[in-house]
CSV table of C-alpha atoms and ligand atoms in Angstrom, one decimal:
chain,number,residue,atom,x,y,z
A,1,UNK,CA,-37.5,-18.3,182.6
A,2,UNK,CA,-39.1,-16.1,179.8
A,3,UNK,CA,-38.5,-18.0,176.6
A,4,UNK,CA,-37.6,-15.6,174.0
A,5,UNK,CA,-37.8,-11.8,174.9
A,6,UNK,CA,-37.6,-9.7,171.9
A,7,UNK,CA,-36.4,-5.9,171.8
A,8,UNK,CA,-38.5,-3.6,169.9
A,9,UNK,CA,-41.9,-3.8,168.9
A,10,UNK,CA,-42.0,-2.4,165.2
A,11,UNK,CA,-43.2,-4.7,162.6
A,12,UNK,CA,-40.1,-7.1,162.9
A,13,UNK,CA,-40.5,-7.5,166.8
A,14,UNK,CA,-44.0,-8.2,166.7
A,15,UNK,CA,-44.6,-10.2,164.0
A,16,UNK,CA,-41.7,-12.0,165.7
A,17,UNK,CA,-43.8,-12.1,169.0
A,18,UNK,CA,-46.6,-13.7,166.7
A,19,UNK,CA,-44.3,-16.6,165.0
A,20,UNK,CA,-43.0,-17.5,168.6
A,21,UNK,CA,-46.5,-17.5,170.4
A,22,UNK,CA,-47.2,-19.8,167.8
A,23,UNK,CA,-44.7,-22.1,168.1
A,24,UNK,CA,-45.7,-22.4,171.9
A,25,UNK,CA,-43.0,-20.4,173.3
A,26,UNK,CA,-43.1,-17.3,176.3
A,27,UNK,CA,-42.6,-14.1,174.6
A,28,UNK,CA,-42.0,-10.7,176.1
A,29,UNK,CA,-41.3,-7.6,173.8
A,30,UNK,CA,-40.0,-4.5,175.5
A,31,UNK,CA,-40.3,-1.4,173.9
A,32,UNK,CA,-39.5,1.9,175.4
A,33,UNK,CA,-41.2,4.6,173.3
A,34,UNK,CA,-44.8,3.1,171.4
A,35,UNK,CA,-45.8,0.0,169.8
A,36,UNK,CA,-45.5,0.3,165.9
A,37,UNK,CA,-42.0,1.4,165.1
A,38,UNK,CA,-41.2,3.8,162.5
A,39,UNK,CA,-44.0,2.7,160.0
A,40,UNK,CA,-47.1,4.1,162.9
A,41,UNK,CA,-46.1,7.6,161.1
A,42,UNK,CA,-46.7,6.6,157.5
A,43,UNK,CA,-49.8,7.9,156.3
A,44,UNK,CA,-51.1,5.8,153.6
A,45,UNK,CA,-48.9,1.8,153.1
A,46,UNK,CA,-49.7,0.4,149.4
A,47,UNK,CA,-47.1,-2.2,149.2
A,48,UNK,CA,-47.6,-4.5,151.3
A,49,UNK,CA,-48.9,-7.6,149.7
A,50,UNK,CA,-52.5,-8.4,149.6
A,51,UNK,CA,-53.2,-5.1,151.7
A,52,UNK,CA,-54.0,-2.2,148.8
A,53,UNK,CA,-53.9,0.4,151.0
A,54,UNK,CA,-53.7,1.5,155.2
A,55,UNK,CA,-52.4,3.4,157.4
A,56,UNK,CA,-49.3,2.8,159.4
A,57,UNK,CA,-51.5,3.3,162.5
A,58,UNK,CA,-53.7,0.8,161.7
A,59,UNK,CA,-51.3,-1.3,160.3
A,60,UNK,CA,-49.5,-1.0,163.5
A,61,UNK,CA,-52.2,-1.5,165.8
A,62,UNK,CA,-53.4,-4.6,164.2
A,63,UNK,CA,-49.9,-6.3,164.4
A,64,UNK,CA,-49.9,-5.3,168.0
A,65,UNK,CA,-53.4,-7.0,169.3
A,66,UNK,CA,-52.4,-10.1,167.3
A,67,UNK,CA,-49.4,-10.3,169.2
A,68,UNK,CA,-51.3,-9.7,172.3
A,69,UNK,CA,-54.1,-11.7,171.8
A,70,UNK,CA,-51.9,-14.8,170.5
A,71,UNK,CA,-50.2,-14.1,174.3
A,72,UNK,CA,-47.3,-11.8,173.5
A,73,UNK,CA,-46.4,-9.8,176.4
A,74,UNK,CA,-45.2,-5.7,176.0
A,75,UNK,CA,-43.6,-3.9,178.7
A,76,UNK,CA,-42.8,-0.5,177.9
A,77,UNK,CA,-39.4,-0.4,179.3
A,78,UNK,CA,-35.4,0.2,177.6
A,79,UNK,CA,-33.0,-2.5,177.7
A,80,UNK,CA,-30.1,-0.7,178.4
A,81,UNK,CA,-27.9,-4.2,178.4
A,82,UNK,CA,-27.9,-7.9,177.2
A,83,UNK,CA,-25.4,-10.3,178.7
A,84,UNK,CA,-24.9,-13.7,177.4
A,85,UNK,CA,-24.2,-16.5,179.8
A,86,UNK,CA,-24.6,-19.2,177.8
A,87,UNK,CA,-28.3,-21.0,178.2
A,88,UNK,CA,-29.2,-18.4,179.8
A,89,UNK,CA,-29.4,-14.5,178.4
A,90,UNK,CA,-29.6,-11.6,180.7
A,91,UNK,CA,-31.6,-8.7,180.0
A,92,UNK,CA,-31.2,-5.8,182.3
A,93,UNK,CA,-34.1,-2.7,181.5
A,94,UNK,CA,-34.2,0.6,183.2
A,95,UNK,CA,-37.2,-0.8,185.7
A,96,UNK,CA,-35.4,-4.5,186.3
A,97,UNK,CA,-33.7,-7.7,184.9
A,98,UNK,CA,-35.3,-11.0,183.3
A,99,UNK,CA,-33.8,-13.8,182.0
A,100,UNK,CA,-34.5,-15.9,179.1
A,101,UNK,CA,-33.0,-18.2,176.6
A,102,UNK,CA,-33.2,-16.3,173.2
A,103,UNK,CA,-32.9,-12.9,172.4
A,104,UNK,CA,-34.3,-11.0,169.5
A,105,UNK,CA,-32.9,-8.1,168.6
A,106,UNK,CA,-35.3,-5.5,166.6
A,107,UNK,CA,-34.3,-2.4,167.2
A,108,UNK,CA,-35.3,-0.4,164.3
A,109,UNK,CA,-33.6,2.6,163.7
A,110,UNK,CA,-34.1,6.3,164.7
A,111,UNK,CA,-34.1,9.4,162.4
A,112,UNK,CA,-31.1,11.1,161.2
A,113,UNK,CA,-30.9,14.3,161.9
A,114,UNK,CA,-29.1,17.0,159.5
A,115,UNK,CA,-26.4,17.7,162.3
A,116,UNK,CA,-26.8,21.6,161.9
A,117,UNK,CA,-25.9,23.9,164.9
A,118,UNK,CA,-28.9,24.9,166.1
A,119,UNK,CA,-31.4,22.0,165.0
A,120,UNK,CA,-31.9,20.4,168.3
A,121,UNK,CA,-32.9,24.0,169.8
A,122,UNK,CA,-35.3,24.3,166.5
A,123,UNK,CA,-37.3,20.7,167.3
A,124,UNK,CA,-40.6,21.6,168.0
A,125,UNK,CA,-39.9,25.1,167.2
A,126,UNK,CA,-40.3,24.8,163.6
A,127,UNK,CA,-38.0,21.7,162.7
A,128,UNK,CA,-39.6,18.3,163.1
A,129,UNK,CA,-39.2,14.7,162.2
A,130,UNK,CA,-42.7,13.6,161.5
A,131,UNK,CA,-44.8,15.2,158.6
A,132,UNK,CA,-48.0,12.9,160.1
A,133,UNK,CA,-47.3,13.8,163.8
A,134,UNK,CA,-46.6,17.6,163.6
A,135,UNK,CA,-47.9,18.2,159.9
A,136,UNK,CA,-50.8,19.6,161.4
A,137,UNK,CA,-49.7,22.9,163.1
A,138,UNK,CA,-48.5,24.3,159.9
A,139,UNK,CA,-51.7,24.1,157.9
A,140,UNK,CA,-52.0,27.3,155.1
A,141,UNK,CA,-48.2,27.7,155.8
A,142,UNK,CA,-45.1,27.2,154.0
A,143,UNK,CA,-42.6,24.4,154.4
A,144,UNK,CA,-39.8,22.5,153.3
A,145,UNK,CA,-39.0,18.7,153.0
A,146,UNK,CA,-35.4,17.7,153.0
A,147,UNK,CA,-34.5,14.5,151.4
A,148,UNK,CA,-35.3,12.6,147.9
A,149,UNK,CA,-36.3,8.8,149.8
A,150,UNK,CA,-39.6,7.7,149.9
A,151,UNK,CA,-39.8,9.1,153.3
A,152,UNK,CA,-39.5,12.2,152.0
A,153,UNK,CA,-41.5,12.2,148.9
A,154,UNK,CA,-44.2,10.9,151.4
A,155,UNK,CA,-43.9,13.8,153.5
A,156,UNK,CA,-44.0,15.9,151.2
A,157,UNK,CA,-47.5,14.9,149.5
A,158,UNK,CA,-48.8,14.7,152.9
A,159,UNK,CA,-47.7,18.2,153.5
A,160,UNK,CA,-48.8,19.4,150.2
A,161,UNK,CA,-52.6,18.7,150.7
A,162,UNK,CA,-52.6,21.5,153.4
A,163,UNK,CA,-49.8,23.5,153.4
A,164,UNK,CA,-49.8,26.8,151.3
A,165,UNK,CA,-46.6,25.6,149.7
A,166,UNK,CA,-44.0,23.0,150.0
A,167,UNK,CA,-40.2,23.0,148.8
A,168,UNK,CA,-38.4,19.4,148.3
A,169,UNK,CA,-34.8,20.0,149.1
A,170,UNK,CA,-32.7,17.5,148.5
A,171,UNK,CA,-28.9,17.5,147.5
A,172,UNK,CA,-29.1,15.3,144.2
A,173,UNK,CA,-31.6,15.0,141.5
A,174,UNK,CA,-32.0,11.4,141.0
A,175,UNK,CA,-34.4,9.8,143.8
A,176,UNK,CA,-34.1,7.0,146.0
A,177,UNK,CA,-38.0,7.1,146.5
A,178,UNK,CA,-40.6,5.4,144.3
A,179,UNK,CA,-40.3,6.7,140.7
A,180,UNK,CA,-43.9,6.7,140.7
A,181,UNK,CA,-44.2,8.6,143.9
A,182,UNK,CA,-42.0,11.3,142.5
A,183,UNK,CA,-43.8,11.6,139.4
A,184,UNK,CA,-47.1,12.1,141.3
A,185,UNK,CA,-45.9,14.6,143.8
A,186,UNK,CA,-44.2,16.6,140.6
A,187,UNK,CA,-47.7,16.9,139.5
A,188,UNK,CA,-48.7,19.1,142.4
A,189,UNK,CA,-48.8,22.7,141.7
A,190,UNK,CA,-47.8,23.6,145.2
A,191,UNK,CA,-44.5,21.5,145.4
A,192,UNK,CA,-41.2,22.9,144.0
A,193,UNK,CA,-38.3,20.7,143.7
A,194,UNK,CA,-34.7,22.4,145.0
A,195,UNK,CA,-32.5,19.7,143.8
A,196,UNK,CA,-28.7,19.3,144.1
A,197,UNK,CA,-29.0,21.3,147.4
A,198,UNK,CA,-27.7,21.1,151.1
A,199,UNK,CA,-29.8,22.2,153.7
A,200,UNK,CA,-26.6,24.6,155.5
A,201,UNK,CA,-28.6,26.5,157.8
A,202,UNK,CA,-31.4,27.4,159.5
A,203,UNK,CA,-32.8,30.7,160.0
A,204,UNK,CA,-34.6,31.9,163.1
A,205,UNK,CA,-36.8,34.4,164.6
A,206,UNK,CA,-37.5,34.9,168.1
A,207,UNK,CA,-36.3,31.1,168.9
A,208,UNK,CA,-38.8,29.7,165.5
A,209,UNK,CA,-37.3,28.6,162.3
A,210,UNK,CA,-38.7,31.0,159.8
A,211,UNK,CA,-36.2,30.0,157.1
A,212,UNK,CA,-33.6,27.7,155.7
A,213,UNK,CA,-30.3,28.3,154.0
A,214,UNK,CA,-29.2,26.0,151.1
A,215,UNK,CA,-26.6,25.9,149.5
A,216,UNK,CA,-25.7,24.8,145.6
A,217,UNK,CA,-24.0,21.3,145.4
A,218,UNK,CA,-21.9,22.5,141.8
A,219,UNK,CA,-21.7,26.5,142.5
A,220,UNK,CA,-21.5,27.1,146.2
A,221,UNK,CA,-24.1,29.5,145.9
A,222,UNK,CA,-26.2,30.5,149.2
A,223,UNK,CA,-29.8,30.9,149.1
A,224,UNK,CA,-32.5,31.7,151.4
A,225,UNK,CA,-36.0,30.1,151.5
A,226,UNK,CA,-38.7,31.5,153.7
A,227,UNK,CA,-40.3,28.3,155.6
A,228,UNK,CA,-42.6,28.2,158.8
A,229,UNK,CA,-41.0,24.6,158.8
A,230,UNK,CA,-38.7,22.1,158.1
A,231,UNK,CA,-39.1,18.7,157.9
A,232,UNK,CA,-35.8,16.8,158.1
A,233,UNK,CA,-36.0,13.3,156.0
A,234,UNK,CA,-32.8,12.2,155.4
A,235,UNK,CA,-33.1,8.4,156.5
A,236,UNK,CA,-32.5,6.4,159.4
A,237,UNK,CA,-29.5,5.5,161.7
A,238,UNK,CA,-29.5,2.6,164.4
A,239,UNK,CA,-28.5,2.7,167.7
A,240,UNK,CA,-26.9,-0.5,168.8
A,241,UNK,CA,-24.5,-0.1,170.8
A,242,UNK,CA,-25.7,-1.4,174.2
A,243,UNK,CA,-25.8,-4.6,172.6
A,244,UNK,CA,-22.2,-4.7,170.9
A,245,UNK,CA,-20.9,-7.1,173.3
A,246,UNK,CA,-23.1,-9.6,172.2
A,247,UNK,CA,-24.0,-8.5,168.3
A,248,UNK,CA,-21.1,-7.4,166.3
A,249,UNK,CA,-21.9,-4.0,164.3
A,250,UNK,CA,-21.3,-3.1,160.9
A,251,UNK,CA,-19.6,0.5,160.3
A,252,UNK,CA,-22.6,2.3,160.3
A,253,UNK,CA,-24.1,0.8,163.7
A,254,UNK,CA,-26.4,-2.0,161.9
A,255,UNK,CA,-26.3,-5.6,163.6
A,256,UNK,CA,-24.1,-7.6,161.1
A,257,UNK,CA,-26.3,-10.6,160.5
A,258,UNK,CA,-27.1,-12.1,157.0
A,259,UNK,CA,-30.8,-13.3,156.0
A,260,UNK,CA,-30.7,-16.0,158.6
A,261,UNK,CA,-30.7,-13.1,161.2
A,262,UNK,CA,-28.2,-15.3,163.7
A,263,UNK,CA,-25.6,-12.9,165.2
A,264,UNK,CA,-22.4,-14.6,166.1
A,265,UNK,CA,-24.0,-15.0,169.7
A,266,UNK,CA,-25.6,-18.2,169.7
A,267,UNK,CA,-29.4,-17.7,170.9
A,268,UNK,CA,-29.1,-14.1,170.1
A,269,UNK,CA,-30.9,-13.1,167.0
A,270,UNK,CA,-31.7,-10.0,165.2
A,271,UNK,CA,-34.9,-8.8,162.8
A,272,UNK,CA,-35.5,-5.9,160.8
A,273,UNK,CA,-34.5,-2.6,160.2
A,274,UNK,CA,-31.3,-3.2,162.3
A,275,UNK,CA,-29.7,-5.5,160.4
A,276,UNK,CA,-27.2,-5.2,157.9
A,277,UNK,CA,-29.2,-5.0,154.9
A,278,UNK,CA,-29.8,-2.8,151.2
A,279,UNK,CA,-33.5,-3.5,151.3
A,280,UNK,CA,-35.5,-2.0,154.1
A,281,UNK,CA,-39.1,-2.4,153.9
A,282,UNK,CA,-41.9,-3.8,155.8
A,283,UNK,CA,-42.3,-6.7,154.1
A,284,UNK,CA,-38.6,-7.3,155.0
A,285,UNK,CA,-38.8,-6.3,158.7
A,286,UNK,CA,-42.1,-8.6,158.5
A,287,UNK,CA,-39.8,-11.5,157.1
A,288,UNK,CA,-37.1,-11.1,159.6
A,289,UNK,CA,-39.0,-11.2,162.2
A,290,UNK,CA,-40.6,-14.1,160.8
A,291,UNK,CA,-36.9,-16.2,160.3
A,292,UNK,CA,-35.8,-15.0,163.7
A,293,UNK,CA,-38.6,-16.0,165.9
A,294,UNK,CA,-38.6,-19.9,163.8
A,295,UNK,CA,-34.4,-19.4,164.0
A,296,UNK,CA,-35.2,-18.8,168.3
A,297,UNK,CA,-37.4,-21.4,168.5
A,298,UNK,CA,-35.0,-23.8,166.9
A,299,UNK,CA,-32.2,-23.3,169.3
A,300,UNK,CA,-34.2,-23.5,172.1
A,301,UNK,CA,-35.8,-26.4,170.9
A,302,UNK,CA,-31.5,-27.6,171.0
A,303,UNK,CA,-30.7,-26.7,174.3
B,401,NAP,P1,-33.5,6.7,152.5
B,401,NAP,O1,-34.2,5.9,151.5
B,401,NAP,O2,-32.2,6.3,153.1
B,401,NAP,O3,-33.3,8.2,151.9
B,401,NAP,C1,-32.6,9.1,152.6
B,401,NAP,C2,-32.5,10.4,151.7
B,401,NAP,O4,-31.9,11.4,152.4
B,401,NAP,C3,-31.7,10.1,150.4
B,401,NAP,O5,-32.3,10.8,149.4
B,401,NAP,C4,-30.4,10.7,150.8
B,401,NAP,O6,-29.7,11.3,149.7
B,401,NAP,C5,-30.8,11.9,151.7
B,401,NAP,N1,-29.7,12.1,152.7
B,401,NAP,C6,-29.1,11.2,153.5
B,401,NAP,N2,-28.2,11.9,154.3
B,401,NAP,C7,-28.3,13.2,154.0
B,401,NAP,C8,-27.6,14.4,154.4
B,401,NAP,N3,-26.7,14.3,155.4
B,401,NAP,N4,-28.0,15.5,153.9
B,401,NAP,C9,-28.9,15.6,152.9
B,401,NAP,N5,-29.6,14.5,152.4
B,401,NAP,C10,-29.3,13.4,153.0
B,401,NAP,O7,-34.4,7.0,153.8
B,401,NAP,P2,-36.0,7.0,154.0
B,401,NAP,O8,-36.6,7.8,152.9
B,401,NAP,O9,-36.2,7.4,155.4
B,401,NAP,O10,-36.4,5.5,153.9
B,401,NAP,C11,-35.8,4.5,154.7
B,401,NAP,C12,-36.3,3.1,154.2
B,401,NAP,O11,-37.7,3.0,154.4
B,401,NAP,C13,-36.1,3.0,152.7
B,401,NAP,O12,-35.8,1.6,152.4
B,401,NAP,C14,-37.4,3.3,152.2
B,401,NAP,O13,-37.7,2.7,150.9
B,401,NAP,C15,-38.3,2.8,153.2
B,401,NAP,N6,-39.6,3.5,153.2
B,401,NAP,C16,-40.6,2.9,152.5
B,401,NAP,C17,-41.8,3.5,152.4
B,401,NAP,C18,-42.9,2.9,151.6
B,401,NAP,O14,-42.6,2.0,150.9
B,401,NAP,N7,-44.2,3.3,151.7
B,401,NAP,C19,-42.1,4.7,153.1
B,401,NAP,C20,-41.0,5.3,153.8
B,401,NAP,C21,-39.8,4.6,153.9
B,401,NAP,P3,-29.0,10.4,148.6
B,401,NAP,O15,-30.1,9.8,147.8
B,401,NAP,O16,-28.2,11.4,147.8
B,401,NAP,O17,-28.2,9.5,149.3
């Protein structure tokens, strides 16, 4: 019997994987889309302590071939189910079932999209989710950025070192991102800022987005900006419901769990980004995974 499997392998799972391997426990991650989690599509990380300054690729990749090379296993396949039957947890995937005796939950959380009409039928077509993975095909072109996180500030200087122009849309016009982050990207002469603004449509050609509507939060005023693209960055939502039965969820879908990461299941855990939480950063997904993996080891170390 596997001793912990853990589910997920951003930066909480794995540095999980890493705190178990070296207590001496079995630990399998499964992950069903890449290693890395959300941070592998951060360009540039310059807050994590005693690190000045890397990419989330590389960040991402390291984390993964220590957890490897420490004896982590990953399988890249989707829990669809946990079940608890005391001692023994099973977790059921879309290629089989294993057993073990602690479960980690590290989900993460997946990108919120605006909820507009014809958004999903835009994806790829001019609407994207991922200034570093599509940034690219819209080089000398002009593009927007909704949202005022650091996300979004992010994408936005990213954007704005090869795009002919970049407009920040976002519906307020105080910032959840990095006051100094804001400040910096305000310097760029090819970022304008369209604040207290919804993104309310978006405007298509031929099946392409070639422009978005926003709309005035005070007046109700309609505009029209001419974009090539749209980069929605409007924060995260989990999705945790396969494992409600044994994790109880908070009203937005986040594991309710406090900084000792237990669920009320015992020898269920959870780590990360999907946990009820106001601070979500790597150095916290880090930490959970960190407290969940010793918290695992622990109650095995009861049975
Ligand atoms: P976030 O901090 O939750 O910000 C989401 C932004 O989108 C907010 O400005 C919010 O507006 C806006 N928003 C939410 N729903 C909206 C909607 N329906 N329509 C229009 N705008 C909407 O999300 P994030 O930027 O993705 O960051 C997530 C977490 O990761 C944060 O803790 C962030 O600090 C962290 N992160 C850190 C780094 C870094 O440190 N390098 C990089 C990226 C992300 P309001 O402000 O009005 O609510």
């Amino acid at each position: 019997m596997i001793d912990i499997i853990i589910i997920g392998a951003g930066t909480a799972g794995l540095t999980a994987a890493i705190y178990a391997r070296r207590a001496g426990r079995t630990a399998v991650i499964f992950e069903a889309h890449a290693y890395g989690g959300q941070i592998i599509n951060t360009p540039e990380i310059e807050n994590y302590p005693g690190i000045a300054n890397i990419s989330g690729f590389e960040f991402a990749t390291a984390l993964y071939n220590q957890a490897t090379a420490l004896g982590a296993e990953v399988k890249m396949e989707r829990v669809v189910a946990v079940s608890d039957n005391g001692a023994a947890k099973l977790v059921r995937t879309d290629k089989g079932e294993y057993e073990c005796k602690a479960v980690i939950l590290a989900t993460g959380a997946k990108n919120r999209p605006l909820g507009l009409e014809n958004e999903k039928a835009l994806v790829g077509k001019g609407v994207s989710y991922c200034a570093t993975c599509d940034g690219m095909f819209f080089r000398k072109k002009t593009v927007a950025v909704a949202g005022g996180g650091n996300t979004a500030i992010e994408d936005a200087a990213f954007l704005s070192n090869y795009c002919e122009k970049v407009y920040v849309i976002h519906r307020r016009d105080a910032f959840r991102a990095d006051a100094k982050e804001v400040d910096r990207l305000k310097g760029r002469e090819n970022v304008e800022f369209v604040l207290n603004k919804n993104v309310t449509g978006l405007i298509e050609d031929n099946g392409r987005l070639c422009g978005v509507e926003v709309t005035d939060k005070f007046s109700g005023e309609k505009t029209v900006i001419d974009v090539a693209g749209l980069f929605v960055a409007i924060g995260q939502a989990p999705d945790n419901t396969p494992f409600a039965n044994v994790a109880a969820l908070d009203d937005g879908g986040y594991i309710k769990a406090a900084e000792d990461c237990k669920t009320g299941t015992d020898g269920v855990f959870t780590a990360g980004d999907c946990r009820t939480k106001t601070v979500r950063q790597l150095t916290t997904a880090a930490s959970d995974g960190a407290v969940a993996a010793l918290a695992a080891c622990g109650y095995i170390d009861s049975l």
